[in-house]
Every structure is written in C-alpha cells, then in structure tokens.
PDB file of N, CA and C in Angstrom:
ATOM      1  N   UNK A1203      33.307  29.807 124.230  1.00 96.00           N
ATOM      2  CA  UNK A1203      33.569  29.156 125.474  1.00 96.00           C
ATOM      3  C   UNK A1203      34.401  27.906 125.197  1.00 96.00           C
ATOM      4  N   UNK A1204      35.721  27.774 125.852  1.00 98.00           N
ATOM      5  CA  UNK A1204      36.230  26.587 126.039  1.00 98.00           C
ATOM      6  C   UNK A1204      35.941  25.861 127.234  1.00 98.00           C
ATOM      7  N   UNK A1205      36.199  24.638 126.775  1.00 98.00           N
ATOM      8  CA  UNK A1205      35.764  23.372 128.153  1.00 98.00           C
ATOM      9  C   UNK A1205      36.465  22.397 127.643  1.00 98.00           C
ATOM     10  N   UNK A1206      37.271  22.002 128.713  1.00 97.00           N
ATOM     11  CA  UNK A1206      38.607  20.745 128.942  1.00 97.00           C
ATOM     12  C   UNK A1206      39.745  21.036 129.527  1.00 97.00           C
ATOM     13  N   UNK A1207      40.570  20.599 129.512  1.00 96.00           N
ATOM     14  CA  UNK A1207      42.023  21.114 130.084  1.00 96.00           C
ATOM     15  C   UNK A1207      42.791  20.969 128.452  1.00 96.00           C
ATOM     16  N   UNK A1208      43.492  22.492 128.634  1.00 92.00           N
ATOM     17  CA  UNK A1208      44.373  22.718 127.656  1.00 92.00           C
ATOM     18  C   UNK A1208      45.568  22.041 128.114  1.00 92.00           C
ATOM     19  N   UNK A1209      46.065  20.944 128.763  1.00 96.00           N
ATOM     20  CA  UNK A1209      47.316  19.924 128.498  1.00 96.00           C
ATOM     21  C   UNK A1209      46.573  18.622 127.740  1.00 96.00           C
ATOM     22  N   UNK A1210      44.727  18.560 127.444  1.00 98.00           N
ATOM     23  CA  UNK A1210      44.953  17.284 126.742  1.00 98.00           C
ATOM     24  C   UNK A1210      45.056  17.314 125.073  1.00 98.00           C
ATOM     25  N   UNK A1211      44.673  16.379 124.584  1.00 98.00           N
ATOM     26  CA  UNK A1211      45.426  16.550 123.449  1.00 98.00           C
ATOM     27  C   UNK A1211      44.096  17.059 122.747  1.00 98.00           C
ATOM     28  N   UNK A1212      42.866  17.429 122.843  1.00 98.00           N
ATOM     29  CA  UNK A1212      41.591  17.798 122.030  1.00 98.00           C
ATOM     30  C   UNK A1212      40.664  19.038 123.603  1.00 98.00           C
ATOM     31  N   UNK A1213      39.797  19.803 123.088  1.00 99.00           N
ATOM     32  CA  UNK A1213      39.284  20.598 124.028  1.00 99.00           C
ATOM     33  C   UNK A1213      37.874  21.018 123.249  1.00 99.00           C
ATOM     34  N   UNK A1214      36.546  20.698 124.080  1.00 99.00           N
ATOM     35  CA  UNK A1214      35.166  21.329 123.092  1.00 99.00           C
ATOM     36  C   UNK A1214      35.430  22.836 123.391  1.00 99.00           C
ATOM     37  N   UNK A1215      35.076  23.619 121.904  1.00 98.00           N
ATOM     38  CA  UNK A1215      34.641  24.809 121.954  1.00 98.00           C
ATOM     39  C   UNK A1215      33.371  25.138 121.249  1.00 98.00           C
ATOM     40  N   UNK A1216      32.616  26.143 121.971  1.00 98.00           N
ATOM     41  CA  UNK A1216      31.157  26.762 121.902  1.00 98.00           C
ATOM     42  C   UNK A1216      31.137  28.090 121.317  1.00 98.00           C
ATOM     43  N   UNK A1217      30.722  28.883 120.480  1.00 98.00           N
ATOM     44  CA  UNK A1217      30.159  29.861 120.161  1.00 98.00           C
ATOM     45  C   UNK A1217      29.070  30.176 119.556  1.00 98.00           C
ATOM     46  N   UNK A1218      28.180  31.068 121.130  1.00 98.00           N
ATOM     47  CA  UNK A1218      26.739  31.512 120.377  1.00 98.00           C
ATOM     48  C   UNK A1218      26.964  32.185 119.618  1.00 98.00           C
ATOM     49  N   UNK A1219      26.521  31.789 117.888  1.00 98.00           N
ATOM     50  CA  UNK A1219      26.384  32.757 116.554  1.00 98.00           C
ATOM     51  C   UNK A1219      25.085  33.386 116.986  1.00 98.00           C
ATOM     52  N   UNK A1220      23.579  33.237 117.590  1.00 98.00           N
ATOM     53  CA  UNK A1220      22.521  33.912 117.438  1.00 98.00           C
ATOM     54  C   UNK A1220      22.283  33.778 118.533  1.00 98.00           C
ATOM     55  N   UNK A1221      21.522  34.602 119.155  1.00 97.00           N
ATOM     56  CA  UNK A1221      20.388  34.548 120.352  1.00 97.00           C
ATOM     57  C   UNK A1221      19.206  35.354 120.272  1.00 97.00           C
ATOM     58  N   UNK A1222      18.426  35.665 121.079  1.00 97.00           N
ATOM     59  CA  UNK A1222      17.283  36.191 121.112  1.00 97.00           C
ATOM     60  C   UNK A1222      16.885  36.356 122.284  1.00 97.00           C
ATOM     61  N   UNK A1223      15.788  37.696 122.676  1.00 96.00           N
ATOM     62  CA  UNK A1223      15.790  38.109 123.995  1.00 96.00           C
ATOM     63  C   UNK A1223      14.299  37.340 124.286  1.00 96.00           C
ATOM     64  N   UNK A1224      14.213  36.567 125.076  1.00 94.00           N
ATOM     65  CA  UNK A1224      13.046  36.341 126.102  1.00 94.00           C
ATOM     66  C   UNK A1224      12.949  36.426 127.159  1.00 94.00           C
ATOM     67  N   UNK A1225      11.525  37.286 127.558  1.00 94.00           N
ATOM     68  CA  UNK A1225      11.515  38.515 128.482  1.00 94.00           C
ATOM     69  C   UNK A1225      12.739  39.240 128.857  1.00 94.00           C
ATOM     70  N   UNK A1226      13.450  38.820 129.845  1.00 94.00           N
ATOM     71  CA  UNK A1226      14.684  39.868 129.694  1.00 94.00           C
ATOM     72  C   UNK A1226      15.778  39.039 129.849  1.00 94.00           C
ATOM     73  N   UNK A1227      15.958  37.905 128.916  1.00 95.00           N
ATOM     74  CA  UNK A1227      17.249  36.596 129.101  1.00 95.00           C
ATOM     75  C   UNK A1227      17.613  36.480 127.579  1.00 95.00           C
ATOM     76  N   UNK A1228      18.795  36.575 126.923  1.00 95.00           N
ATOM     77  CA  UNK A1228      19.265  36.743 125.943  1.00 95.00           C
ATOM     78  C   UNK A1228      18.976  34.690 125.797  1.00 95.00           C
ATOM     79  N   UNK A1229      19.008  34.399 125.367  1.00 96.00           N
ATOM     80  CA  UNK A1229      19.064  32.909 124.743  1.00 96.00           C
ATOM     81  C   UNK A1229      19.087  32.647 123.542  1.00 96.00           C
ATOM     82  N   UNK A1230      19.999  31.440 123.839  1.00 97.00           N
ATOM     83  CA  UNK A1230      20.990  30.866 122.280  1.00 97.00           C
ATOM     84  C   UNK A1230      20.046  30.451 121.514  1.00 97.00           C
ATOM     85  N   UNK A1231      20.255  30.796 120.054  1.00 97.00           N
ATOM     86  CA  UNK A1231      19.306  29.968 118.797  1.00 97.00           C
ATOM     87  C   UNK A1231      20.336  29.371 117.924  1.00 97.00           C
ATOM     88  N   UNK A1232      21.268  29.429 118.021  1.00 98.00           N
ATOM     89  CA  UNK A1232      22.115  29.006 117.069  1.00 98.00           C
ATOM     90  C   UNK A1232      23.497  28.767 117.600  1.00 98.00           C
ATOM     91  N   UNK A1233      24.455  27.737 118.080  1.00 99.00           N
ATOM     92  CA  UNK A1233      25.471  28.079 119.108  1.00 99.00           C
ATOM     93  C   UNK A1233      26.503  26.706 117.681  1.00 99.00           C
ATOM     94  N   UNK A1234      27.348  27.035 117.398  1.00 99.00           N
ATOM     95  CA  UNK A1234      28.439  26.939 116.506  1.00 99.00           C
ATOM     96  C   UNK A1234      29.510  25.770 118.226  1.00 99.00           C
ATOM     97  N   UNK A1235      29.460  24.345 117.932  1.00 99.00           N
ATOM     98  CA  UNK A1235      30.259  23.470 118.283  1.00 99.00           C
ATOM     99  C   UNK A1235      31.495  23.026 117.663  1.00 99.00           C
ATOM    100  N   UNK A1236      32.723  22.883 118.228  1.00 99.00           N
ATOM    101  CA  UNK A1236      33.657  22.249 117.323  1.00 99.00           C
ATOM    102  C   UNK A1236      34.662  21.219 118.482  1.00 99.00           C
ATOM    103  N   UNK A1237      35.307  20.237 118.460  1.00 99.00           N
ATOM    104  CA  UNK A1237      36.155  19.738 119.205  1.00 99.00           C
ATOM    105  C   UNK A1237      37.677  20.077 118.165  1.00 99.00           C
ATOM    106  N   UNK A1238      38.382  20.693 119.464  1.00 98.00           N
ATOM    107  CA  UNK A1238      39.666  21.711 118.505  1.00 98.00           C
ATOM    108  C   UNK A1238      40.667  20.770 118.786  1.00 98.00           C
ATOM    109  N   UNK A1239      41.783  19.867 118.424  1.00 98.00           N
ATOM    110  CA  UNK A1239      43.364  20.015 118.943  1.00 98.00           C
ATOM    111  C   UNK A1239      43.802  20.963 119.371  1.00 98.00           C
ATOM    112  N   UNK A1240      44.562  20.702 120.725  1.00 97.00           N
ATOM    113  CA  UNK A1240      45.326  21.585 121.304  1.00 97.00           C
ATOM    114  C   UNK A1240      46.929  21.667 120.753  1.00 97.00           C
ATOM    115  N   UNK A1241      47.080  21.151 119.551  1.00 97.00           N
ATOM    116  CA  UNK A1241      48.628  20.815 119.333  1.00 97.00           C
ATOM    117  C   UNK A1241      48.697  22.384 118.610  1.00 97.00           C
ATOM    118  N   UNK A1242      49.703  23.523 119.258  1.00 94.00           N
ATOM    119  CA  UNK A1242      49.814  24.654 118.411  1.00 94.00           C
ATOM    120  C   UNK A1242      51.010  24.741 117.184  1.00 94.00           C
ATOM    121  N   UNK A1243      51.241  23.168 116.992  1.00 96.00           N
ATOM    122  CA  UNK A1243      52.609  23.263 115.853  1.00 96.00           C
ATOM    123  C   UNK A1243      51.465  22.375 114.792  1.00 96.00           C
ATOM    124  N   UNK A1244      50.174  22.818 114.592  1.00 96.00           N
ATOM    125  CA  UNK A1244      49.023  22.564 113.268  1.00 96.00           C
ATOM    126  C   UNK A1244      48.294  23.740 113.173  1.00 96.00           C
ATOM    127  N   UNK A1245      48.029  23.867 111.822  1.00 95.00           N
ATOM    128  CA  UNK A1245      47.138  25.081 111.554  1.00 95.00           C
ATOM    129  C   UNK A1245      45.790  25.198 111.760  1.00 95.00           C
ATOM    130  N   UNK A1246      45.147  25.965 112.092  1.00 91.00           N
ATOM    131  CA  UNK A1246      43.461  26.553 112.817  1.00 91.00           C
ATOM    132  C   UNK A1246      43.089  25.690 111.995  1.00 91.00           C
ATOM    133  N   UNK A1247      43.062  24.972 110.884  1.00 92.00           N
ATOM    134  CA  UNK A1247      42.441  24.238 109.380  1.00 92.00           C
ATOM    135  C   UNK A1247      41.964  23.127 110.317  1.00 92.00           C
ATOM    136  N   UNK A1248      43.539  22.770 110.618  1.00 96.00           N
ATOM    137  CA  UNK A1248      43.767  21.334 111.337  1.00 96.00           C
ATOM    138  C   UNK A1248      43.240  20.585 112.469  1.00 96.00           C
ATOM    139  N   UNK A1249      43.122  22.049 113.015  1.00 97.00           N
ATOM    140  CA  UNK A1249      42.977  22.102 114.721  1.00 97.00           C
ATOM    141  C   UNK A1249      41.629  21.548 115.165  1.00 97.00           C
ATOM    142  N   UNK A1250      40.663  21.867 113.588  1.00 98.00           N
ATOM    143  CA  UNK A1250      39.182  21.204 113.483  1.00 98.00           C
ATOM    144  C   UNK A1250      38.983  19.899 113.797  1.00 98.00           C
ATOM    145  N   UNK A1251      38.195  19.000 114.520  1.00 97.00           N
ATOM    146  CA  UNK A1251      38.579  17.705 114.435  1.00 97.00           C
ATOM    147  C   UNK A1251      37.246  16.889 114.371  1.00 97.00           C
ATOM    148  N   UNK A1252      35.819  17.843 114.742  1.00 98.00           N
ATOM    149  CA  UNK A1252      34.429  17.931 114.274  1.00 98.00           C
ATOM    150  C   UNK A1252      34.055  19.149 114.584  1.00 98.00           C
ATOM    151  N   UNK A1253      32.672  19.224 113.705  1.00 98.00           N
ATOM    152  CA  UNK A1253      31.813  20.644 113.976  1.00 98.00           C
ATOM    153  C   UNK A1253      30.617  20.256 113.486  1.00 98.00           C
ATOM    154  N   UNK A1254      30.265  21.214 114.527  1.00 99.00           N
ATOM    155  CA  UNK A1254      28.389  21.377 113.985  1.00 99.00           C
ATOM    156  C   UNK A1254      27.375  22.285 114.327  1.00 99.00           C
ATOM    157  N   UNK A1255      26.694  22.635 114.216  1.00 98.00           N
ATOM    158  CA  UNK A1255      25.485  23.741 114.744  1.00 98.00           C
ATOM    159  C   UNK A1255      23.979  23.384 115.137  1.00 98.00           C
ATOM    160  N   UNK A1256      23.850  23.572 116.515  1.00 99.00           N
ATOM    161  CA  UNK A1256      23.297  23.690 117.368  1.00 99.00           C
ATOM    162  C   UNK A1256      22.115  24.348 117.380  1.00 99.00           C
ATOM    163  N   UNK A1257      20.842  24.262 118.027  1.00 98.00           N
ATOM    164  CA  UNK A1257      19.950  25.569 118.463  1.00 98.00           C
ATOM    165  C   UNK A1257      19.911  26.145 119.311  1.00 98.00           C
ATOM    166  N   UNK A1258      20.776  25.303 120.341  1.00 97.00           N
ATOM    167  CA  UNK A1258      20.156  25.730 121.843  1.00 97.00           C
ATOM    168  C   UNK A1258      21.689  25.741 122.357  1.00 97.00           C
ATOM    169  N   UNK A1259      21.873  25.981 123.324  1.00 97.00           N
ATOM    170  CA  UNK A1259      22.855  25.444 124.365  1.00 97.00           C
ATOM    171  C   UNK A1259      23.179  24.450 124.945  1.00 97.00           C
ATOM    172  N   UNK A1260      22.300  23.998 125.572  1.00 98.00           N
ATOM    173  CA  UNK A1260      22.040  22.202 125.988  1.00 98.00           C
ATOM    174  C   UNK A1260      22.779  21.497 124.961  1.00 98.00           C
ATOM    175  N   UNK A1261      21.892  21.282 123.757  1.00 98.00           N
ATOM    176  CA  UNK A1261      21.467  20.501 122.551  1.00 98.00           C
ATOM    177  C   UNK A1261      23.526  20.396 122.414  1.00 98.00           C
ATOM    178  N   UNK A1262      24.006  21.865 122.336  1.00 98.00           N
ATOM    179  CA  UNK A1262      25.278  22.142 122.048  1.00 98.00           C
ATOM    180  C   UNK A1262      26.392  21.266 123.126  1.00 98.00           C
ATOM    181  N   UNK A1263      25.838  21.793 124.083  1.00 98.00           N
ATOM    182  CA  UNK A1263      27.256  21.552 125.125  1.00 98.00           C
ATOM    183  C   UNK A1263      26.556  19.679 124.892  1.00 98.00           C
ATOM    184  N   UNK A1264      25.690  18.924 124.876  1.00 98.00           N
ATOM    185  CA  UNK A1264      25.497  17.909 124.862  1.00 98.00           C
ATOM    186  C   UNK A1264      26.613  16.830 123.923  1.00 98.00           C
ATOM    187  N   UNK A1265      26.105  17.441 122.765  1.00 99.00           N
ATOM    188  CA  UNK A1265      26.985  16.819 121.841  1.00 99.00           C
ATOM    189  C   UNK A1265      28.692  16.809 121.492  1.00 99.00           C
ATOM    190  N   UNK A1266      28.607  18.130 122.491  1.00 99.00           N
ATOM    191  CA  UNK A1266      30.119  18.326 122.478  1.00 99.00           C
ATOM    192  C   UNK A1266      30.739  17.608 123.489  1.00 99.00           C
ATOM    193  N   UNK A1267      30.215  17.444 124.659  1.00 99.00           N
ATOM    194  CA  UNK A1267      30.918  16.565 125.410  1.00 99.00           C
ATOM    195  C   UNK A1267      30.896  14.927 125.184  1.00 99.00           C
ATOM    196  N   UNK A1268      30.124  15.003 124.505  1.00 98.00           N
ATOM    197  CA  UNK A1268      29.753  13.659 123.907  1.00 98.00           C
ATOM    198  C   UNK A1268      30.692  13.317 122.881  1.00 98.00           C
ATOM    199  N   UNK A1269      31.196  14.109 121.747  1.00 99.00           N
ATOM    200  CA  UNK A1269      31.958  14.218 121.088  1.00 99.00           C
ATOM    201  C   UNK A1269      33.791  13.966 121.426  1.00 99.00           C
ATOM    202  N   UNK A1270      34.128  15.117 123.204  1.00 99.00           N
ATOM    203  CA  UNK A1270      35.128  15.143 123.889  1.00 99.00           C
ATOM    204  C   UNK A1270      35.792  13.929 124.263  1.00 99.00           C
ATOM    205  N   UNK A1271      34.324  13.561 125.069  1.00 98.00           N
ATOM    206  CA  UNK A1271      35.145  12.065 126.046  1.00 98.00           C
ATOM    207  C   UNK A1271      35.526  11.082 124.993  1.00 98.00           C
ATOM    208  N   UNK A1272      34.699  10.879 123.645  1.00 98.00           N
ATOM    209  CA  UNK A1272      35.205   9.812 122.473  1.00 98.00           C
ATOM    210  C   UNK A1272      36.285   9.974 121.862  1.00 98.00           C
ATOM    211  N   UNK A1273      37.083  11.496 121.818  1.00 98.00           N
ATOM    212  CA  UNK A1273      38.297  11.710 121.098  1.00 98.00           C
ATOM    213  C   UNK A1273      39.088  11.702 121.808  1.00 98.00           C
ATOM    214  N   UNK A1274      38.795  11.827 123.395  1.00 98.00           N
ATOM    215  CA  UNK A1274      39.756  11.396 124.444  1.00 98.00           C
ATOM    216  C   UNK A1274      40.122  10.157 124.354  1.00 98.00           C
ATOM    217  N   UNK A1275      39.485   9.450 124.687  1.00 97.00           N
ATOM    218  CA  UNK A1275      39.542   7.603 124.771  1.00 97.00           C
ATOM    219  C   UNK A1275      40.414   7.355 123.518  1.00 97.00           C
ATOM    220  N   UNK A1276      40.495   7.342 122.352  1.00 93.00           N
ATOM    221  CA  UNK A1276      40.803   6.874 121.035  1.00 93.00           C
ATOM    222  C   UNK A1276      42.746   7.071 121.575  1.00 93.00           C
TER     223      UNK A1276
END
C-alpha cells in the first residue's frame, strides 16, 4: 500500500509480510514499513530513506506517517 501524493518528494509504503486468520478476518502480524523517494532518476537502493517492521497495522501505518510528515518538513 502506498500513501502520499506521488508529486512529493518522499511517499510511506506498507507491506503485509504475515497475517493470520481470526475468526474469519485475515490480520496483519508482521507489516514491512518504508518511507520511499519518489525521484525515479535513483535506484530502488536509494529510493529507501527508512524502514522497519511492524506487528500490526496501526503500530505500522503509525510510524509511517510519523516518519512522512518529518521527511516532508526537512
């Protein structure tokens, strides 16, 4: 999952690596955060700008937007 606008210069991305079924709701155990550059003249290496791993979803999208608005501002 991406979240931001692809004209700014950084965008959080989400991917659940694990989940698990309770009762009948798939839910995240493990969700893979990164804040990417949007500049496509740097390599995927580059494009990294933090990362980290998550348990939950919340926990995830939390830190990532938390992460967003600070690399915005700078």
């Amino acid at each position: 999952m991406f979240y931001g606008f692809p004209d700014d210069k950084y965008i959080l991305y989400m991917n659940i690596v694990e989940s698990k079924n309770i009762g009948n709701i798939d839910v995240a155990t493990k969700v893979l955060v990164q804040i990417q550059n949007t500049d496509n003249d740097i390599s995927f290496n580059e494009k990294i700008i933090k990362q980290c791993e998550k348990r939950n979803f919340y926990d995830a999208f939390e830190i990532g937007t938390i992460w967003l608005e600070r690399e915005l501002k700078k």
